[in-house]
Amino acid sequence: MSVNAEDPNAPVLPSLTAAAPAAAAERTAVGVLLAISAAHLLNDAVQSLIPAIYPILKDNYQLDFFQIGLISLAFQLTASLLQPFVGMFTDKYPQPYSTAVGMAFTLTGLVWLAFAHSYLALIAAVAVIGIGSSVFHPDSARMARTAGAGRHGLAQSVFQVGGNVGQALGPLLAAFIVLPLGQDSIAWMALLPLAAMVILARIGAWYAAKRRALAARGGGKAVAKMLYSSTKVRWIIFVLALLVFSKFVYSVSLGNYLTFYLMDKFALPVQDAQLYLFLFLGANAAGGLLGGPAGDRFGRRVVIWFSVLGAIPFALLLPYADLFWTATLMVIIALIISSSFTSIVVYAQELVPGRVGAINGLFFGLSFGLSGIGAAALGWLADETSIRFVYQAVAFLPLLGLVCVLLPNIERGYPVR
């Protein structure tokens, strides 16, 4: 798939015989791409700090699992509901500095979380952090795609791996700073979004200059042609949404409740359990990095199939493993299951050309929203049964990913990069 050289946000369908020469002339802006990934790392480190401090909040406020799930729901809903609307708005009216504004919301919510002394204040603080995430993700992913200059899988993967590494750092920050020093020490984490704001301001200036240069070349937005009818596109988007559901609701059971599961089943101290969570999230980051280039090379649909079929047997074995094999299996699962999200997003971008912001907002928002609903539901289930039963039940969720058999091969006849 090529990009319109006049406007990097308006992809058009390539001919089957030749790629657009202007697109070929573009080069990947590696420095910009790495900077966007670094900002994503800082943003998601803050986000992953929230579930990592649940043991502190549970003890400080005498919360049950359902109340913890509601904290996740408050964060994930604000982080999800706004994203598609932000993406649609910036598709029409690009805002180069919106990502820095989003990070300012994250900084505000983080400071509020540090000094919150009631349950409602906790809910409000994480909701503000979620708003920051809603504003940050659609345009930052768009800028990464522009910096990738046609290497869409690589660009999305580098962007995504920054977020995955940030998610892995959250438990370490909790284990070595917040847990020993207490809730007030969360205020020191405000340095992360502050640094991200500086990076994003520079990236915003680059993106604004890029757009001005494209406009100066006399570019107008090309008319993007749909691959399928609107009805069929909606059906394919629904299938992709089911894939995201199976992936993220299963992942949230590992990410949000892994520390409690390890403490309950293997009697691990909380700090040791946080290190296992870091191991899981680190593997998640590695899988995300590998998935994007693999999608460029072998096709998005192939990577999605691998992610689904590869994860199922290990997920079914996980609830019955000892500590060593629990650690081994969760690393394997994380590597496999995380490899597909980049391919899902790029597949959808190619399915609906010219709507990069809306697609980014929809799928990042969908991932957050489903994670929040899943966290609340699994918290209720853990209260009603046990945390071990939750892990036995969610082991079957990856089977839902078999709906990927319904995805058409939209890459047939397209050049493989």
mmCIF file of C-alpha atoms in Angstrom, residues 20-327:
data_model
loop_
_atom_site.group_PDB
_atom_site.id
_atom_site.type_symbol
_atom_site.label_atom_id
_atom_site.label_comp_id
_atom_site.label_asym_id
_atom_site.label_seq_id
_atom_site.Cartn_x
_atom_site.Cartn_y
_atom_site.Cartn_z
ATOM 1 C CA ALA A 20 3.843 5.592 -6.391
ATOM 2 C CA PRO A 21 7.272 7.044 -7.193
ATOM 3 C CA ALA A 22 6.827 9.961 -4.810
ATOM 4 C CA ALA A 23 6.183 7.571 -1.946
ATOM 5 C CA ALA A 24 9.298 5.623 -2.830
ATOM 6 C CA ALA A 25 11.307 8.827 -2.639
ATOM 7 C CA GLU A 26 10.298 9.405 0.976
ATOM 8 C CA ARG A 27 12.664 8.141 3.629
ATOM 9 C CA THR A 28 11.807 6.931 7.097
ATOM 10 C CA ALA A 29 12.457 9.688 9.653
ATOM 11 C CA VAL A 30 14.144 7.353 12.128
ATOM 12 C CA GLY A 31 14.959 10.016 14.710
ATOM 13 C CA VAL A 32 11.385 11.294 14.780
ATOM 14 C CA LEU A 33 10.008 7.764 14.958
ATOM 15 C CA LEU A 34 12.239 6.911 17.918
ATOM 16 C CA ALA A 35 11.279 10.172 19.658
ATOM 17 C CA ILE A 36 7.567 9.380 19.262
ATOM 18 C CA SER A 37 8.230 5.893 20.615
ATOM 19 C CA ALA A 38 10.063 7.423 23.610
ATOM 20 C CA ALA A 39 7.093 9.690 24.327
ATOM 21 C CA HIS A 40 4.797 6.664 24.098
ATOM 22 C CA LEU A 41 7.079 4.885 26.571
ATOM 23 C CA LEU A 42 6.767 7.732 29.077
ATOM 24 C CA ASN A 43 2.996 7.945 28.616
ATOM 25 C CA ASP A 44 2.387 4.237 29.083
ATOM 26 C CA ALA A 45 4.787 3.979 32.035
ATOM 27 C CA VAL A 46 2.402 6.320 33.836
ATOM 28 C CA GLN A 47 -0.599 4.275 32.717
ATOM 29 C CA SER A 48 0.869 0.969 33.850
ATOM 30 C CA LEU A 49 1.729 2.515 37.194
ATOM 31 C CA ILE A 50 -1.998 2.547 38.003
ATOM 32 C CA PRO A 51 -2.557 -1.242 38.170
ATOM 33 C CA ALA A 52 0.916 -1.702 39.666
ATOM 34 C CA ILE A 53 -0.076 0.314 42.778
ATOM 35 C CA TYR A 54 -3.337 -1.569 43.320
ATOM 36 C CA PRO A 55 -1.894 -3.497 46.303
ATOM 37 C CA ILE A 56 -1.146 -0.160 48.030
ATOM 38 C CA LEU A 57 -4.572 1.254 47.250
ATOM 39 C CA LYS A 58 -6.293 -1.971 48.330
ATOM 40 C CA ASP A 59 -4.630 -1.787 51.755
ATOM 41 C CA ASN A 60 -4.866 1.994 52.211
ATOM 42 C CA TYR A 61 -8.559 2.223 51.348
ATOM 43 C CA GLN A 62 -9.704 -1.311 52.297
ATOM 44 C CA LEU A 63 -10.941 -1.985 48.766
ATOM 45 C CA ASP A 64 -12.337 -5.228 47.391
ATOM 46 C CA PHE A 65 -11.513 -6.551 43.905
ATOM 47 C CA PHE A 66 -14.668 -5.056 42.388
ATOM 48 C CA GLN A 67 -13.734 -1.573 43.619
ATOM 49 C CA ILE A 68 -10.269 -2.034 42.134
ATOM 50 C CA GLY A 69 -11.916 -3.050 38.884
ATOM 51 C CA LEU A 70 -13.971 0.162 38.953
ATOM 52 C CA ILE A 71 -10.754 2.195 39.194
ATOM 53 C CA SER A 72 -9.556 0.457 36.031
ATOM 54 C CA LEU A 73 -12.941 1.013 34.414
ATOM 55 C CA ALA A 74 -12.850 4.772 35.152
ATOM 56 C CA PHE A 75 -9.396 5.069 33.614
ATOM 57 C CA GLN A 76 -10.055 2.864 30.623
ATOM 58 C CA LEU A 77 -13.409 4.450 29.758
ATOM 59 C CA THR A 78 -12.049 7.991 29.564
ATOM 60 C CA ALA A 79 -9.013 6.596 27.753
ATOM 61 C CA SER A 80 -11.281 4.913 25.206
ATOM 62 C CA LEU A 81 -14.464 6.897 24.634
ATOM 63 C CA LEU A 82 -12.760 10.090 23.472
ATOM 64 C CA GLN A 83 -10.162 8.520 21.197
ATOM 65 C CA PRO A 84 -12.300 7.884 18.081
ATOM 66 C CA PHE A 85 -13.698 11.436 18.257
ATOM 67 C CA VAL A 86 -10.244 12.931 18.699
ATOM 68 C CA GLY A 87 -9.058 10.867 15.727
ATOM 69 C CA MET A 88 -11.957 11.928 13.487
ATOM 70 C CA PHE A 89 -11.454 15.588 14.410
ATOM 71 C CA THR A 90 -7.733 15.540 13.685
ATOM 72 C CA ASP A 91 -8.310 13.697 10.394
ATOM 73 C CA LYS A 92 -10.098 16.863 9.263
ATOM 74 C CA TYR A 93 -8.174 19.439 11.302
ATOM 75 C CA PRO A 94 -4.645 18.212 12.107
ATOM 76 C CA GLN A 95 -3.329 19.499 15.437
ATOM 77 C CA PRO A 96 0.477 19.116 15.603
ATOM 78 C CA TYR A 97 0.660 20.035 19.296
ATOM 79 C CA SER A 98 -2.358 18.096 20.570
ATOM 80 C CA THR A 99 -0.126 15.288 21.870
ATOM 81 C CA ALA A 100 1.698 17.673 24.216
ATOM 82 C CA VAL A 101 -1.669 18.980 25.454
ATOM 83 C CA GLY A 102 -2.764 15.413 26.149
ATOM 84 C CA MET A 103 0.368 14.825 28.188
ATOM 85 C CA ALA A 104 -0.493 17.885 30.299
ATOM 86 C CA PHE A 105 -3.728 16.125 31.309
ATOM 87 C CA THR A 106 -1.703 13.047 32.248
ATOM 88 C CA LEU A 107 0.627 15.139 34.417
ATOM 89 C CA THR A 108 -2.352 16.772 36.187
ATOM 90 C CA GLY A 109 -4.046 13.451 36.893
ATOM 91 C CA LEU A 110 -0.835 11.908 38.188
ATOM 92 C CA VAL A 111 -0.250 14.666 40.740
ATOM 93 C CA TRP A 112 -3.896 14.400 41.789
ATOM 94 C CA LEU A 113 -3.493 10.633 42.247
ATOM 95 C CA ALA A 114 -0.453 11.175 44.494
ATOM 96 C CA PHE A 115 -2.380 13.348 46.937
ATOM 97 C CA ALA A 116 -5.856 11.806 46.651
ATOM 98 C CA HIS A 117 -7.210 10.737 50.039
ATOM 99 C CA SER A 118 -10.618 9.344 49.139
ATOM 100 C CA TYR A 119 -11.920 6.673 46.824
ATOM 101 C CA LEU A 120 -13.823 9.187 44.679
ATOM 102 C CA ALA A 121 -10.658 11.294 44.328
ATOM 103 C CA LEU A 122 -8.811 8.189 43.095
ATOM 104 C CA ILE A 123 -11.522 7.616 40.500
ATOM 105 C CA ALA A 124 -11.359 11.249 39.332
ATOM 106 C CA ALA A 125 -7.553 11.277 39.148
ATOM 107 C CA VAL A 126 -7.280 8.154 36.993
ATOM 108 C CA ALA A 127 -10.096 9.470 34.777
ATOM 109 C CA VAL A 128 -8.036 12.619 34.061
ATOM 110 C CA ILE A 129 -5.021 10.436 33.205
ATOM 111 C CA GLY A 130 -7.317 8.548 30.827
ATOM 112 C CA ILE A 131 -8.317 11.800 29.101
ATOM 113 C CA GLY A 132 -4.643 12.513 28.510
ATOM 114 C CA SER A 133 -4.255 9.100 26.905
ATOM 115 C CA SER A 134 -7.273 9.727 24.644
ATOM 116 C CA VAL A 135 -5.747 12.927 23.321
ATOM 117 C CA PHE A 136 -2.228 11.501 23.012
ATOM 118 C CA HIS A 137 -2.713 8.240 21.115
ATOM 119 C CA PRO A 138 -4.541 9.045 17.818
ATOM 120 C CA ASP A 139 -2.250 11.850 16.632
ATOM 121 C CA SER A 140 0.974 10.341 17.961
ATOM 122 C CA ALA A 141 0.221 7.142 16.029
ATOM 123 C CA ARG A 142 -0.551 9.262 12.959
ATOM 124 C CA MET A 143 2.787 11.096 13.295
ATOM 125 C CA ALA A 144 4.571 7.743 13.605
ATOM 126 C CA ARG A 145 2.908 6.571 10.395
ATOM 127 C CA THR A 146 4.023 9.763 8.632
ATOM 128 C CA ALA A 147 7.588 9.329 9.928
ATOM 129 C CA GLY A 148 7.551 5.730 8.644
ATOM 130 C CA ALA A 149 7.198 6.977 5.018
ATOM 131 C CA GLY A 150 5.302 3.952 3.745
ATOM 132 C CA ARG A 151 6.814 1.329 6.071
ATOM 133 C CA HIS A 152 3.567 1.190 8.001
ATOM 134 C CA GLY A 153 4.109 -2.029 9.924
ATOM 135 C CA LEU A 154 7.566 -0.975 11.073
ATOM 136 C CA ALA A 155 6.365 2.492 12.066
ATOM 137 C CA GLN A 156 3.384 1.164 14.025
ATOM 138 C CA SER A 157 5.565 -1.474 15.657
ATOM 139 C CA VAL A 158 8.269 0.984 16.783
ATOM 140 C CA PHE A 159 5.547 3.282 18.107
ATOM 141 C CA GLN A 160 3.796 0.412 19.866
ATOM 142 C CA VAL A 161 6.937 -1.051 21.410
ATOM 143 C CA GLY A 162 7.588 2.260 23.148
ATOM 144 C CA GLY A 163 4.220 1.886 24.840
ATOM 145 C CA ASN A 164 4.863 -1.758 25.667
ATOM 146 C CA VAL A 165 8.245 -0.990 27.249
ATOM 147 C CA GLY A 166 6.594 1.798 29.226
ATOM 148 C CA GLN A 167 3.973 -0.648 30.461
ATOM 149 C CA ALA A 168 6.767 -2.949 31.607
ATOM 150 C CA LEU A 169 8.471 -0.121 33.526
ATOM 151 C CA GLY A 170 5.371 0.728 35.566
ATOM 152 C CA PRO A 171 5.675 -2.272 37.918
ATOM 153 C CA LEU A 172 9.390 -1.530 38.462
ATOM 154 C CA LEU A 173 8.595 2.064 39.402
ATOM 155 C CA ALA A 174 5.935 0.770 41.765
ATOM 156 C CA ALA A 175 8.173 -1.926 43.270
ATOM 157 C CA PHE A 176 11.228 0.246 43.921
ATOM 158 C CA ILE A 177 9.755 3.725 44.478
ATOM 159 C CA VAL A 178 6.043 3.789 45.273
ATOM 160 C CA LEU A 179 5.765 0.643 47.403
ATOM 161 C CA PRO A 180 8.662 1.584 49.739
ATOM 162 C CA LEU A 181 7.856 5.325 49.905
ATOM 163 C CA GLY A 182 4.070 5.328 49.801
ATOM 164 C CA GLN A 183 1.330 6.878 47.696
ATOM 165 C CA ASP A 184 2.670 10.454 47.974
ATOM 166 C CA SER A 185 5.805 9.418 46.078
ATOM 167 C CA ILE A 186 3.688 9.066 42.920
ATOM 168 C CA ALA A 187 4.173 12.825 42.564
ATOM 169 C CA TRP A 188 7.790 12.173 41.508
ATOM 170 C CA MET A 189 6.426 10.280 38.516
ATOM 171 C CA ALA A 190 5.165 13.622 37.172
ATOM 172 C CA LEU A 191 8.677 14.047 35.755
ATOM 173 C CA LEU A 192 7.758 11.434 33.120
ATOM 174 C CA PRO A 193 4.885 13.321 31.423
ATOM 175 C CA LEU A 194 6.837 16.557 31.838
ATOM 176 C CA ALA A 195 9.721 15.079 29.824
ATOM 177 C CA ALA A 196 7.230 13.724 27.282
ATOM 178 C CA MET A 197 5.731 17.193 26.809
ATOM 179 C CA VAL A 198 9.168 18.550 25.847
ATOM 180 C CA ILE A 199 9.687 15.716 23.325
ATOM 181 C CA LEU A 200 6.209 16.075 21.865
ATOM 182 C CA ALA A 201 6.539 19.835 21.438
ATOM 183 C CA ARG A 202 9.610 19.208 19.247
ATOM 184 C CA ILE A 203 7.799 16.481 17.294
ATOM 185 C CA GLY A 204 4.817 18.814 16.843
ATOM 186 C CA ALA A 205 7.112 21.433 15.303
ATOM 187 C CA TRP A 206 8.514 18.788 12.910
ATOM 188 C CA TYR A 207 5.035 17.639 11.919
ATOM 189 C CA ALA A 208 3.816 21.201 11.340
ATOM 190 C CA ALA A 209 6.855 21.881 9.132
ATOM 191 C CA LYS A 210 6.240 18.618 7.259
ATOM 192 C CA ARG A 211 2.678 19.616 6.492
ATOM 193 C CA ARG A 212 3.724 23.094 5.372
ATOM 194 C CA ALA A 213 6.331 21.582 3.035
ATOM 195 C CA LEU A 214 3.757 19.223 1.533
ATOM 196 C CA ALA A 215 1.298 22.086 1.072
ATOM 197 C CA ALA A 216 4.007 24.194 -0.608
ATOM 198 C CA ARG A 217 4.441 21.432 -3.207
ATOM 199 C CA GLY A 218 0.853 22.128 -4.248
ATOM 200 C CA GLY A 219 -0.563 18.974 -2.713
ATOM 201 C CA GLY A 220 -4.241 18.302 -2.326
ATOM 202 C CA LYS A 221 -5.780 15.399 -0.515
ATOM 203 C CA ALA A 222 -6.394 12.495 -2.854
ATOM 204 C CA VAL A 223 -9.722 10.751 -2.936
ATOM 205 C CA ALA A 224 -9.281 7.450 -1.130
ATOM 206 C CA LYS A 225 -11.003 4.428 -2.651
ATOM 207 C CA MET A 226 -12.546 1.782 -0.416
ATOM 208 C CA LEU A 227 -11.640 -1.845 -0.980
ATOM 209 C CA TYR A 228 -15.153 -3.108 -0.144
ATOM 210 C CA SER A 229 -18.671 -1.819 0.331
ATOM 211 C CA SER A 230 -19.475 0.055 3.539
ATOM 212 C CA THR A 231 -21.522 -2.906 4.806
ATOM 213 C CA LYS A 232 -18.664 -5.365 4.326
ATOM 214 C CA VAL A 233 -16.152 -2.936 5.845
ATOM 215 C CA ARG A 234 -18.314 -2.639 8.971
ATOM 216 C CA TRP A 235 -18.484 -6.445 9.197
ATOM 217 C CA ILE A 236 -14.684 -6.772 8.918
ATOM 218 C CA ILE A 237 -14.212 -4.044 11.552
ATOM 219 C CA PHE A 238 -16.560 -6.030 13.822
ATOM 220 C CA VAL A 239 -14.439 -9.166 13.361
ATOM 221 C CA LEU A 240 -11.302 -7.157 14.188
ATOM 222 C CA ALA A 241 -13.081 -5.813 17.283
ATOM 223 C CA LEU A 242 -13.745 -9.407 18.433
ATOM 224 C CA LEU A 243 -10.047 -10.149 18.012
ATOM 225 C CA VAL A 244 -9.169 -7.103 20.112
ATOM 226 C CA PHE A 245 -11.732 -8.229 22.723
ATOM 227 C CA SER A 246 -10.230 -11.711 23.037
ATOM 228 C CA LYS A 247 -6.711 -10.283 23.219
ATOM 229 C CA PHE A 248 -7.213 -7.443 25.674
ATOM 230 C CA VAL A 249 -9.683 -8.982 28.097
ATOM 231 C CA TYR A 250 -7.326 -11.943 28.402
ATOM 232 C CA SER A 251 -4.312 -9.640 28.755
ATOM 233 C CA VAL A 252 -6.005 -7.546 31.437
ATOM 234 C CA SER A 253 -6.446 -10.676 33.567
ATOM 235 C CA LEU A 254 -2.668 -11.082 33.453
ATOM 236 C CA GLY A 255 -1.714 -7.424 33.683
ATOM 237 C CA ASN A 256 -4.156 -6.236 36.361
ATOM 238 C CA TYR A 257 -4.427 -9.284 38.578
ATOM 239 C CA LEU A 258 -1.145 -11.143 38.092
ATOM 240 C CA THR A 259 0.386 -9.841 41.332
ATOM 241 C CA PHE A 260 -2.668 -10.976 43.324
ATOM 242 C CA TYR A 261 -2.676 -14.358 41.566
ATOM 243 C CA LEU A 262 0.997 -15.009 42.307
ATOM 244 C CA MET A 263 0.631 -13.832 45.909
ATOM 245 C CA ASP A 264 -2.394 -16.097 46.401
ATOM 246 C CA LYS A 265 -1.220 -19.245 44.605
ATOM 247 C CA PHE A 266 2.521 -19.184 45.359
ATOM 248 C CA ALA A 267 2.630 -16.996 48.502
ATOM 249 C CA LEU A 268 5.021 -14.528 46.855
ATOM 250 C CA PRO A 269 5.684 -11.184 48.601
ATOM 251 C CA VAL A 270 4.250 -8.220 46.707
ATOM 252 C CA GLN A 271 7.621 -6.893 45.526
ATOM 253 C CA ASP A 272 8.589 -10.270 44.023
ATOM 254 C CA ALA A 273 5.187 -10.500 42.330
ATOM 255 C CA GLN A 274 5.801 -7.072 40.758
ATOM 256 C CA LEU A 275 9.035 -8.392 39.225
ATOM 257 C CA TYR A 276 7.118 -11.244 37.584
ATOM 258 C CA LEU A 277 4.670 -8.665 36.235
ATOM 259 C CA PHE A 278 7.634 -6.766 34.783
ATOM 260 C CA LEU A 279 8.790 -10.005 33.125
ATOM 261 C CA PHE A 280 5.373 -10.496 31.541
ATOM 262 C CA LEU A 281 5.147 -6.894 30.328
ATOM 263 C CA GLY A 282 8.708 -6.993 28.984
ATOM 264 C CA ALA A 283 7.814 -10.038 26.883
ATOM 265 C CA ASN A 284 4.712 -8.176 25.763
ATOM 266 C CA ALA A 285 6.942 -5.331 24.531
ATOM 267 C CA ALA A 286 9.232 -7.725 22.644
ATOM 268 C CA GLY A 287 6.288 -9.371 20.902
ATOM 269 C CA GLY A 288 4.933 -5.997 19.819
ATOM 270 C CA LEU A 289 8.307 -5.027 18.335
ATOM 271 C CA LEU A 290 8.536 -8.237 16.320
ATOM 272 C CA GLY A 291 4.955 -8.220 15.097
ATOM 273 C CA GLY A 292 5.072 -5.049 12.971
ATOM 274 C CA PRO A 293 8.028 -5.940 10.717
ATOM 275 C CA ALA A 294 6.681 -9.492 10.447
ATOM 276 C CA GLY A 295 3.408 -8.041 9.156
ATOM 277 C CA ASP A 296 5.306 -5.987 6.561
ATOM 278 C CA ARG A 297 7.197 -9.077 5.431
ATOM 279 C CA PHE A 298 4.637 -11.891 5.625
ATOM 280 C CA GLY A 299 1.309 -10.032 5.669
ATOM 281 C CA ARG A 300 -0.947 -8.809 8.475
ATOM 282 C CA ARG A 301 -3.343 -11.735 8.222
ATOM 283 C CA VAL A 302 -0.544 -14.279 8.655
ATOM 284 C CA VAL A 303 0.664 -12.564 11.840
ATOM 285 C CA ILE A 304 -2.893 -12.404 13.216
ATOM 286 C CA TRP A 305 -3.347 -16.130 12.552
ATOM 287 C CA PHE A 306 -0.032 -16.930 14.244
ATOM 288 C CA SER A 307 -0.986 -14.853 17.285
ATOM 289 C CA VAL A 308 -4.306 -16.636 17.685
ATOM 290 C CA LEU A 309 -3.257 -20.246 17.087
ATOM 291 C CA GLY A 310 0.059 -19.929 18.895
ATOM 292 C CA ALA A 311 -1.378 -18.578 22.147
ATOM 293 C CA ILE A 312 -4.244 -21.040 22.656
ATOM 294 C CA PRO A 313 -2.400 -24.144 24.002
ATOM 295 C CA PHE A 314 -0.181 -22.147 26.357
ATOM 296 C CA ALA A 315 -3.133 -20.153 27.721
ATOM 297 C CA LEU A 316 -5.004 -23.380 28.496
ATOM 298 C CA LEU A 317 -1.997 -24.778 30.395
ATOM 299 C CA LEU A 318 -1.167 -21.661 32.433
ATOM 300 C CA PRO A 319 -3.657 -22.061 35.348
ATOM 301 C CA TYR A 320 -2.278 -25.520 36.181
ATOM 302 C CA ALA A 321 1.463 -24.742 36.099
ATOM 303 C CA ASP A 322 3.907 -24.406 39.003
ATOM 304 C CA LEU A 323 5.784 -21.149 39.575
ATOM 305 C CA PHE A 324 8.601 -21.874 37.117
ATOM 306 C CA TRP A 325 6.257 -22.923 34.330
ATOM 307 C CA THR A 326 3.852 -20.099 35.145
ATOM 308 C CA ALA A 327 6.683 -17.632 34.482
#
